[in-house]
Tab-separated table of C-alpha atoms in Angstrom:
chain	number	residue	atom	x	y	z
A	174	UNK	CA	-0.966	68.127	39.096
A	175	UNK	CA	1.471	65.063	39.856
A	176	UNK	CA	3.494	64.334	36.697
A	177	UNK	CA	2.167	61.058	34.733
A	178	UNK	CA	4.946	58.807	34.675
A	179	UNK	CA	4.268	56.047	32.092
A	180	UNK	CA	5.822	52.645	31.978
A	181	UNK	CA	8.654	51.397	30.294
A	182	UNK	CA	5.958	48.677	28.960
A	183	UNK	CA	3.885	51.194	27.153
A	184	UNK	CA	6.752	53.283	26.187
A	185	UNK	CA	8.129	50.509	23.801
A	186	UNK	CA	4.638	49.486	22.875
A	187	UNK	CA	4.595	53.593	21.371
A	188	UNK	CA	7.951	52.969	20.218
A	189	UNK	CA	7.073	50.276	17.904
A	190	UNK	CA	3.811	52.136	16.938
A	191	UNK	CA	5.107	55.278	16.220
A	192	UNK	CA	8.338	54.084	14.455
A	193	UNK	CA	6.418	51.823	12.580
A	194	UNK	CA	3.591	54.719	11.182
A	195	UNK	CA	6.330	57.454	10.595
A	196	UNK	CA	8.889	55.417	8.949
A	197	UNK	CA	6.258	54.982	5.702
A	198	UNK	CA	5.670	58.525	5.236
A	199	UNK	CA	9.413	59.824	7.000
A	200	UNK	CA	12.082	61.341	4.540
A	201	UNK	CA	15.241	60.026	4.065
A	202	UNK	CA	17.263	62.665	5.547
A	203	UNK	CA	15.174	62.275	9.237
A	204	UNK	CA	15.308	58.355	8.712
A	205	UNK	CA	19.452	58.887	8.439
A	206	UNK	CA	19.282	60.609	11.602
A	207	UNK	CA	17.476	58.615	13.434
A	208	UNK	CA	19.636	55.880	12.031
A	209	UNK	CA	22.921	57.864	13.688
A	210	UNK	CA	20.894	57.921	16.404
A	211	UNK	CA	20.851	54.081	16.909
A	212	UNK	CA	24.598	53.547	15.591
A	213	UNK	CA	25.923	55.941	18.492
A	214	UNK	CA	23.454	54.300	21.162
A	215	UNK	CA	24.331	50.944	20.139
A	216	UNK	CA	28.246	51.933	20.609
A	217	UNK	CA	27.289	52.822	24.098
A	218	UNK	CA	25.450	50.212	25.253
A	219	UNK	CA	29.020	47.861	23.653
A	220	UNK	CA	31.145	50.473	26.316
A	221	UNK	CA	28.770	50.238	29.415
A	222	UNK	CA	27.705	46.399	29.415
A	223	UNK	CA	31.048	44.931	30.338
A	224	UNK	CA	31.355	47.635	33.301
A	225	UNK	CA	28.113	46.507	34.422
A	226	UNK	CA	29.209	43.794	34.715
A	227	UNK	CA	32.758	44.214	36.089
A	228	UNK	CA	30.763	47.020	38.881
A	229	UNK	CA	27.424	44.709	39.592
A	230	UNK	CA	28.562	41.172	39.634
A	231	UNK	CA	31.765	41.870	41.444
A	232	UNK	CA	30.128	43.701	44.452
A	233	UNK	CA	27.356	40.960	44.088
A	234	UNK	CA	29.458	37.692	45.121
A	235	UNK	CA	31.906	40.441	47.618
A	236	UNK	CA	28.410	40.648	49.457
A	237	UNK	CA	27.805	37.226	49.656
A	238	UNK	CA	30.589	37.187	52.548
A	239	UNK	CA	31.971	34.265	54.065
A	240	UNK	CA	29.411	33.919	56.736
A	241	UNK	CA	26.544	33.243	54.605
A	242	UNK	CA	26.823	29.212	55.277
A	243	UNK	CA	25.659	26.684	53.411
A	244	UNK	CA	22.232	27.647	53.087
A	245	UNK	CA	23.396	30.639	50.871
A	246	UNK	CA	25.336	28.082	48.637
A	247	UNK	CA	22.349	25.574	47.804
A	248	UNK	CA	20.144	28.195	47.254
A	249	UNK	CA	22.307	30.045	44.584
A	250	UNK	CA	22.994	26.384	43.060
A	251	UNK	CA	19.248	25.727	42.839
A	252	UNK	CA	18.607	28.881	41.411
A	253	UNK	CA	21.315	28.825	39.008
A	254	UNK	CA	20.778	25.628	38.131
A	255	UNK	CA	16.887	26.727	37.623
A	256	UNK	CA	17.984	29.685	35.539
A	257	UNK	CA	20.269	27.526	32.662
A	258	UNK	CA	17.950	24.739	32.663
A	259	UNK	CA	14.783	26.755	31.719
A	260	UNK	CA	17.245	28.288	29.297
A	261	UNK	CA	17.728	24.334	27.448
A	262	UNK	CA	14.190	23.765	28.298
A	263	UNK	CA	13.413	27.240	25.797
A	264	UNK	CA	15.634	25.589	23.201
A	265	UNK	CA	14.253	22.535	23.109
A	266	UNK	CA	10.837	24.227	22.823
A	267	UNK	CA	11.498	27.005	21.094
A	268	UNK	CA	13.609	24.972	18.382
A	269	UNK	CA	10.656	22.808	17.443
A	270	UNK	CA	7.705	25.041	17.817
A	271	UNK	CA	8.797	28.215	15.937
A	272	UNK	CA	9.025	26.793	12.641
A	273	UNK	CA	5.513	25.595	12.738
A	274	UNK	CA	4.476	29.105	12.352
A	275	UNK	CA	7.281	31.602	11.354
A	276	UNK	CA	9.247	31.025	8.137
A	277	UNK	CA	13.342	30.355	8.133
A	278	UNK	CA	15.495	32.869	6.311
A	279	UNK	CA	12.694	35.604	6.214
A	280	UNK	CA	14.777	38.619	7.906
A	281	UNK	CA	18.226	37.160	6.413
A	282	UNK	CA	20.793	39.484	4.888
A	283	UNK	CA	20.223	37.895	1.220
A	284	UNK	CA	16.143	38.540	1.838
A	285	UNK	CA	16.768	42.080	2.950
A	286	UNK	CA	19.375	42.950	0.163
A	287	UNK	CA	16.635	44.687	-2.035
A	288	UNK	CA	15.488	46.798	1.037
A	289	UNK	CA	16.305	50.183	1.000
A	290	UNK	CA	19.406	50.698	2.784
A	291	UNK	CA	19.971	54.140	5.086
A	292	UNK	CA	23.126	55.276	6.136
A	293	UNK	CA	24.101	57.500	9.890
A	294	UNK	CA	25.268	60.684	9.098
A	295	UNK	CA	28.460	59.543	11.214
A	296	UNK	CA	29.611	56.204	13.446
A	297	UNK	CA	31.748	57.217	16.161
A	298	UNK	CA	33.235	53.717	17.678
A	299	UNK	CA	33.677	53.627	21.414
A	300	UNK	CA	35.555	50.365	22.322
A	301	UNK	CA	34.519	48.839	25.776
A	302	UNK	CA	37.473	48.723	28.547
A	303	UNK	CA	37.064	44.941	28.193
A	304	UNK	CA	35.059	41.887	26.360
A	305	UNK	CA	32.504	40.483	28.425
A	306	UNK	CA	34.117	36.982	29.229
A	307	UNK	CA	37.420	38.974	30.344
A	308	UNK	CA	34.504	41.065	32.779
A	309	UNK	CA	33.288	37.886	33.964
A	310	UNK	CA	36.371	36.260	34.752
A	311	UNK	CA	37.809	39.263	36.539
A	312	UNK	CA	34.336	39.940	38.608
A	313	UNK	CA	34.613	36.072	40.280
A	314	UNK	CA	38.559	36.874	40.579
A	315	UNK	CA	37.795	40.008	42.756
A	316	UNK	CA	34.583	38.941	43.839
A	317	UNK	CA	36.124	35.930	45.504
A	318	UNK	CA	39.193	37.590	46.578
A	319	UNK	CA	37.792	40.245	48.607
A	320	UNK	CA	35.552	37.678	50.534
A	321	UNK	CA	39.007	35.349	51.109
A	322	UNK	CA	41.081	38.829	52.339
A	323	UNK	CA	38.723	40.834	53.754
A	324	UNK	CA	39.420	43.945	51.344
A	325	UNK	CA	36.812	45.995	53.059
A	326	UNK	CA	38.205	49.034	51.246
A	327	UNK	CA	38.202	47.411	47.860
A	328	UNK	CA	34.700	45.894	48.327
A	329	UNK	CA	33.656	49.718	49.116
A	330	UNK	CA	35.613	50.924	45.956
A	331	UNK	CA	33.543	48.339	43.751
A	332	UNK	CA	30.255	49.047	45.941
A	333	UNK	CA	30.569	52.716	45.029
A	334	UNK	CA	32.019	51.740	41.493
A	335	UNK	CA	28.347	49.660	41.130
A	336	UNK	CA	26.208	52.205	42.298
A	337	UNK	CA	27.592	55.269	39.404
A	338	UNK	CA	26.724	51.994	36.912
A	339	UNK	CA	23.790	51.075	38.573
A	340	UNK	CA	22.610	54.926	37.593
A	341	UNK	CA	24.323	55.333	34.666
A	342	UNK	CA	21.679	52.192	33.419
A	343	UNK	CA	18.517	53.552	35.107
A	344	UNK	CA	18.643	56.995	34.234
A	345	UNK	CA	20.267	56.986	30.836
A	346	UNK	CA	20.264	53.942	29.126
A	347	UNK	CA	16.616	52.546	30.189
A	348	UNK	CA	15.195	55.916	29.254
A	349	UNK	CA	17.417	56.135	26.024
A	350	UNK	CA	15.638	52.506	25.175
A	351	UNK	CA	12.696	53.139	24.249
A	352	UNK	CA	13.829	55.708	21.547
A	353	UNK	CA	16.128	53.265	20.001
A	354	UNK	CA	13.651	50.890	19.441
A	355	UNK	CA	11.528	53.847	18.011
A	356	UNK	CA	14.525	54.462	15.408
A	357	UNK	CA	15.265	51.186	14.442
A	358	UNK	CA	11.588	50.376	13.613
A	359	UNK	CA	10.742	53.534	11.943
A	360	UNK	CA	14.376	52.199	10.101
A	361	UNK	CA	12.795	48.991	9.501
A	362	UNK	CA	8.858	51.011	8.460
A	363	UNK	CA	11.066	53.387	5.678
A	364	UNK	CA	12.641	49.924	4.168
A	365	UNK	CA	9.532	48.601	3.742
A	366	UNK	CA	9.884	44.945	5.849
A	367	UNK	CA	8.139	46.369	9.301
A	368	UNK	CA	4.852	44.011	8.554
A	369	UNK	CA	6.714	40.821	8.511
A	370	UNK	CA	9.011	41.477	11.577
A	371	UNK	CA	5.650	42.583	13.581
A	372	UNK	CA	3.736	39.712	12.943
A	373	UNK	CA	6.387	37.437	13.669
A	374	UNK	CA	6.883	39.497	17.092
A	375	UNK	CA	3.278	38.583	18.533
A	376	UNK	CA	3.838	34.757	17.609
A	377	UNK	CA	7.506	34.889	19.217
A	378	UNK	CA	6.096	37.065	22.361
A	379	UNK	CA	3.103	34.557	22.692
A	380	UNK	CA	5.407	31.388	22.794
A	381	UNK	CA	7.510	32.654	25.219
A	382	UNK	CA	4.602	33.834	27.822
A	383	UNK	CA	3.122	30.063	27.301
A	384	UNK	CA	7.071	28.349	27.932
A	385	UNK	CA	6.793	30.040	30.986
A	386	UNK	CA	4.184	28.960	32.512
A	387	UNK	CA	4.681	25.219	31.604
A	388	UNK	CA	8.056	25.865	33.206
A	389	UNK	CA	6.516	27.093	36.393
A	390	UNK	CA	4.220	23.671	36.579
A	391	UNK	CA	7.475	21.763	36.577
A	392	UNK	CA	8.992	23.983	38.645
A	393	UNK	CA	5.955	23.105	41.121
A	394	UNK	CA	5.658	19.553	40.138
A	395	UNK	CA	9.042	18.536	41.516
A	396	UNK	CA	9.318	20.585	44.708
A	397	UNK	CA	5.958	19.444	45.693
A	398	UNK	CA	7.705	15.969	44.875
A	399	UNK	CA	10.275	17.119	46.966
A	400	UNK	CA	8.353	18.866	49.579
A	401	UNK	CA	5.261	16.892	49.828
A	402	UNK	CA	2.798	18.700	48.912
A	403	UNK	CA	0.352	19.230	46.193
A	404	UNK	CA	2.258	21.576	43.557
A	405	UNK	CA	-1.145	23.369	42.041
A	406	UNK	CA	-2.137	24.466	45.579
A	407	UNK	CA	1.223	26.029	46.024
A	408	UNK	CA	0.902	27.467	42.401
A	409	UNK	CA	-2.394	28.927	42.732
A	410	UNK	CA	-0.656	30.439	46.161
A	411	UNK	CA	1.541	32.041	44.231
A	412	UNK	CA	-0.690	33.696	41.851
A	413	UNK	CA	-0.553	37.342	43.620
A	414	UNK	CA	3.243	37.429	43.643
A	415	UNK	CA	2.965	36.594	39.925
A	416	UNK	CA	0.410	39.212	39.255
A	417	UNK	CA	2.537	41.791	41.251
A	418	UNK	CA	5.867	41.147	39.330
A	419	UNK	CA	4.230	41.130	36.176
A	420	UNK	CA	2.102	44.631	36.673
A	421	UNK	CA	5.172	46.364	37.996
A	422	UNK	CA	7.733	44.096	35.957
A	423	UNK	CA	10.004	43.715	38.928
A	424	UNK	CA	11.463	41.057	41.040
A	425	UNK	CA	12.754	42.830	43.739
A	426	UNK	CA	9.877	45.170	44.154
A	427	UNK	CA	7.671	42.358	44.622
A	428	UNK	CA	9.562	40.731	47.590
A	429	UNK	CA	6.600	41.686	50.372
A	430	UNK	CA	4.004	40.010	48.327
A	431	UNK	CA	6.378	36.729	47.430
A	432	UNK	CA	7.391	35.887	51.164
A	433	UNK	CA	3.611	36.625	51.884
A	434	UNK	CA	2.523	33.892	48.936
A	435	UNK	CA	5.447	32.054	50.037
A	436	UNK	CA	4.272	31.711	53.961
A	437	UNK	CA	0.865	30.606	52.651
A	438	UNK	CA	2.568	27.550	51.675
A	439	UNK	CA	3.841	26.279	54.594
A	440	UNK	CA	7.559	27.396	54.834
A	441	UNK	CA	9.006	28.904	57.963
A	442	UNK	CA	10.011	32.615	58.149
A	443	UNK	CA	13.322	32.141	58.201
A	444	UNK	CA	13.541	30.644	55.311
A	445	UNK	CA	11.430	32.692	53.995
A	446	UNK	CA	12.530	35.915	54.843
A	447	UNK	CA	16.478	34.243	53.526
A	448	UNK	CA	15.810	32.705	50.367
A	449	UNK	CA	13.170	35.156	48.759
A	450	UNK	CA	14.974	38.462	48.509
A	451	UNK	CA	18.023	36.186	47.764
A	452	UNK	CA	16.313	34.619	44.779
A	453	UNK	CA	14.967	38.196	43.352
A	454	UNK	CA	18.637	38.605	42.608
A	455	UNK	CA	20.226	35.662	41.260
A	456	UNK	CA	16.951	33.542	40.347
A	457	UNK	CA	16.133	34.437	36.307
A	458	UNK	CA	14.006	31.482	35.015
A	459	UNK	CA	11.264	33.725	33.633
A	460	UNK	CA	13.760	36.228	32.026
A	461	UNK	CA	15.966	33.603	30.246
A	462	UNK	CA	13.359	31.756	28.980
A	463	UNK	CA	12.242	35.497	27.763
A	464	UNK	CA	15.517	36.014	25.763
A	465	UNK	CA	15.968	32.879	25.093
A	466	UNK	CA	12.996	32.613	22.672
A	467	UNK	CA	13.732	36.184	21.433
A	468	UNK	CA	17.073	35.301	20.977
A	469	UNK	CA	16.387	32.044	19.312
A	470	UNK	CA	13.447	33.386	16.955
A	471	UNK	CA	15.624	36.446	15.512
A	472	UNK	CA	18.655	34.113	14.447
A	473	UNK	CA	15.765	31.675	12.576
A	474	UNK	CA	14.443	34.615	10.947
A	475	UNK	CA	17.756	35.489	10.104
A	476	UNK	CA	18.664	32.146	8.410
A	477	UNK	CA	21.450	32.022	11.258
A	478	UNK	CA	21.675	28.532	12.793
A	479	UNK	CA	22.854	27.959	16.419
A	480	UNK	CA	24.960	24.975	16.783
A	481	UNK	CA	23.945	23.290	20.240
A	482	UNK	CA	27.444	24.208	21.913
A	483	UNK	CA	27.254	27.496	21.130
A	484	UNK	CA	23.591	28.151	22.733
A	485	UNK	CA	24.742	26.247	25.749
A	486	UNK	CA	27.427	28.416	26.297
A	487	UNK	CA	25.475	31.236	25.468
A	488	UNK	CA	22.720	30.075	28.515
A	489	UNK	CA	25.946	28.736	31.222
A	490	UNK	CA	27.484	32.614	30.941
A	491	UNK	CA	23.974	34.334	30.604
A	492	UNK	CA	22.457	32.362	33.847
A	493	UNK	CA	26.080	34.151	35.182
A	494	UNK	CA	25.692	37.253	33.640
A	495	UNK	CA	22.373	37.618	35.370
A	496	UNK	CA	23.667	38.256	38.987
A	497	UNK	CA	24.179	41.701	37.723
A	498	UNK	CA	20.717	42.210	37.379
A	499	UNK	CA	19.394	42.955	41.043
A	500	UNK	CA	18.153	46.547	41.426
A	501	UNK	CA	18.360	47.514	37.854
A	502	UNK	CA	15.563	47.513	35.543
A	503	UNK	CA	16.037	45.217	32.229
A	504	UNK	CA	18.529	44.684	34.155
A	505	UNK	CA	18.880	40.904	32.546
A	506	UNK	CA	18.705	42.001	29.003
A	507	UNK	CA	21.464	44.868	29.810
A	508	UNK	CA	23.568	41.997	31.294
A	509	UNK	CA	23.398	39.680	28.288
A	510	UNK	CA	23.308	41.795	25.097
A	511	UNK	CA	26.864	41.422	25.309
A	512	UNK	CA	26.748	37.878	24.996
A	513	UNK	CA	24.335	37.815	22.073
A	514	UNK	CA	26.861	39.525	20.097
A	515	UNK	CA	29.873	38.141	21.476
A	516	UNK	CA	28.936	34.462	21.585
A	517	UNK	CA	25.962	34.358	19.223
A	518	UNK	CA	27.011	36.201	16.777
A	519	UNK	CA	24.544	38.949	16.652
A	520	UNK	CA	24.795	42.324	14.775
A	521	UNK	CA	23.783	45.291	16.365
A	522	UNK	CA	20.017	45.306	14.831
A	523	UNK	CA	19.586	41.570	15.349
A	524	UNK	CA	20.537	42.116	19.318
A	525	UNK	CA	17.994	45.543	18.606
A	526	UNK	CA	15.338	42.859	17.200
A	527	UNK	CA	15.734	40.433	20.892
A	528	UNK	CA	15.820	44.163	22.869
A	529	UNK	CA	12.180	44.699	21.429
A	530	UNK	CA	10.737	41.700	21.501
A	531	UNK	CA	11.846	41.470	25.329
A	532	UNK	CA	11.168	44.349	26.331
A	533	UNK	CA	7.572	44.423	24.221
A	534	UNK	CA	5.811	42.088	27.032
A	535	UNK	CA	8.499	42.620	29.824
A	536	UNK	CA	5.842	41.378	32.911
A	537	UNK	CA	5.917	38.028	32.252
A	538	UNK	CA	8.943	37.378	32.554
A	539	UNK	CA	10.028	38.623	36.470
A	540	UNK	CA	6.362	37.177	36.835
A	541	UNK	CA	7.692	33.604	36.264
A	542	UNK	CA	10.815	34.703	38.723
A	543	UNK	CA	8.930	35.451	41.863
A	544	UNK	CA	6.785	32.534	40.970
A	545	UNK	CA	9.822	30.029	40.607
A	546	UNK	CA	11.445	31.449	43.759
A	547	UNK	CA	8.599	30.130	45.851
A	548	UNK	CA	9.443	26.412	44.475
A	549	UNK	CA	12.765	27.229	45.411
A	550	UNK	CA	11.742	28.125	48.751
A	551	UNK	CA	10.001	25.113	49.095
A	552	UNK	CA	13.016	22.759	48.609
A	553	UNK	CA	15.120	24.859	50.817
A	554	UNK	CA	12.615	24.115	53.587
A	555	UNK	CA	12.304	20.730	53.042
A	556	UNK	CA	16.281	20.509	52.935
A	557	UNK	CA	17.254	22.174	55.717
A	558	UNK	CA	14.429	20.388	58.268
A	559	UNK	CA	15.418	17.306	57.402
A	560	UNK	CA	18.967	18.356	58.911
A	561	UNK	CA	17.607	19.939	61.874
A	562	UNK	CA	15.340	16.443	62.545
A	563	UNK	CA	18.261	14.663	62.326
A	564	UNK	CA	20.122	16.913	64.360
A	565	UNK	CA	17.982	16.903	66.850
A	566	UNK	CA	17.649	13.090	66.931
A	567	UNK	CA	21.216	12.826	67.264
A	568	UNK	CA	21.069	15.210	70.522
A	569	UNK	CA	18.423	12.920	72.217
């Protein structure tokens, strides 16, 4: 018999379930090791995010090459510019919804003070090689300069250099996730303030599903504008390339179906077959909007507010951060933890918190990516025909 592989999805949803039933009836001395548990993973995840970074994002723009053209740099300027404005649009949102139904302050340090408080047996600190702004900075520095010099032997260095991270993140630290979220909620279960958290979770998970799909409609509204044609016929398209991502919780896996979707509303193959596996990588509406919420939701739970400068620079590095998410699964989240804590202001089980409540629905959100890279797709075409009309005008 084949070996049943289950889901990350479902693993997280047993995660929560599990963590949440054992850590009522769990003694203390298994609740502190499942706490050193979390400590050491959460050290880990501090030491591999900025080489993720430094490996993915680095190889990501060296690949970009300098013969790409000018088709290459709209669509990443759409798409970027797609990615940090659904992240403002989730603020603005977010910010005004969420208090109509969760309550400010509940999860604060002050409210949990009474809680129980568990201690690892042991914290072993691993400092990362870098900070994750100095692993940004350097990534466009090399990124950029092996394009300009033609380092072919650097750009294979960092290639190979993104592949060992590349692994390192699917087969250790996406596996490894599920079991930290198991110990920090059977953490949360044995302190007695699980119930709270997990209702709040649906209403957070629930708001960010529905942000999504009003972002796809204005996604669709203006590049039928654009376009010309009618956005809810080239929405409803699009529906099996949202299904798709959202079963299997992958952008790039659902490539075949989008450029199928996509070709259904009118745009040529070539632009097709350039734009939508170029989008899978650097387009992250759904996701952002996904962590933005999350993100947004655990700092008003935890009496934490956000000045407006500090989210926006949060969303202008995260839209950034998220290049190093093609080919790796949660491979946006992995990219931007960093940030939470770094930018945000985040502890280590507040970023644990936005982990769970991403990862809890995860579909949704690579569902409103392959969906949103068909608008793109749409403007693309429309851009670049109107320069080969008047090209070809200007030959007769």
């Amino acid at each position: 018999m084949r070996k049943l592989k289950i889901g990350l999805f479902v693993k997280v949803l047993l995660a929560i379930l599990c963590g949440a039933l054992l850590g009522m009836v769990a003694p203390e001395v298994i609740v502190r090791i499942f706490k050193t548990f979390n400590v050491l993973f959460a050290q880990l995840l501090k030491f591999i995010i900025p080489l993720l970074i430094l490996g993915l994002v680095t190889s990501a723009i060296a690949n970009m090459g300098k013969e790409a053209g000018k088709m290459l740099l709209v669509v990443i300027a759409i798409a970027y510019l797609s990615t940090i404005c659904s992240g403002f649009f989730a603020h603005v949102c977010a910010s005004n919804a969420l208090p109509l139904y969760l309550t400010a302050g509940e999860q604060s340090p002050e409210s949990m003070a009474a809680a129980k408080e568990f201690l690892p047996f042991f914290d072993i600190k691993i400092p990362p090689v870098c900070d994750i702004l100095t692993a940004l900075l350097l990534s466009f520095i090399l990124g950029i300069g092996i394009i300009v010099t033609d380092a072919k032997g650097l750009k294979k260095a960092f290639d190979e250099f993104g592949d060992i991270v590349k692994l390192t993140i699917e087969k250790v630290i996406i596996p490894l996730l599920p079991w930290y979220i198991f110990t920090m909620i059977c953490e949360m279960g044995a302190r007695g303030v699980i119930g709270s958290m997990l209702g709040a979770g649906v209403k957070i998970i629930l708001t960010g599903f529905a942000l999504t799909l009003v972002y796809l409609v204005i996604q669709y509204c203006i590049a039928g504008a654009i376009a010309g044609k009618n956005p809810f016929k080239c929405l409803y398209n699009m529906l099996p390339a949202y299904l798709t991502a959202f079963s299997i919780c992958s952008s790039s896996a659902s490539i075949p179906v989008t450029s199928e979707c996509t070709r259904k509303n009118g745009v040529r193959d070539s632009i097709v077959d350039f734009t939508i596996p170029l989008c899978s990588t650097v387009h992250m509406c759904g996701s952002t909007i996904k962590l933005a919420v999350s993100s947004i939701a655990v700092a008003y739970l935890a009496g934490m507010p956000i000045p407006f400068p500090v989210y926006a620079h949060f969303v202008l590095m995260q839209g950034i951060a998220a290049v190093a998410a093609p080919g790796v699964m949660g491979g946006v989240l992995m990219a931007s933890i960093g940030l939470l804590e770094s930018i945000m202001g985040f502890s280590p089980d507040q970023t644990a918190m936005v982990m769970t409540l991403y990862l809890a629905l995860d579909g949704y959100g690579p569902g409103c990516n392959v969906t949103g890279d068909g608008a793109i797709a749409l403007i693309i075409d429309k851009i670049f025909s109107n320069k080969q009309n008047s090209l070809a005008n200007e030959t007769k």
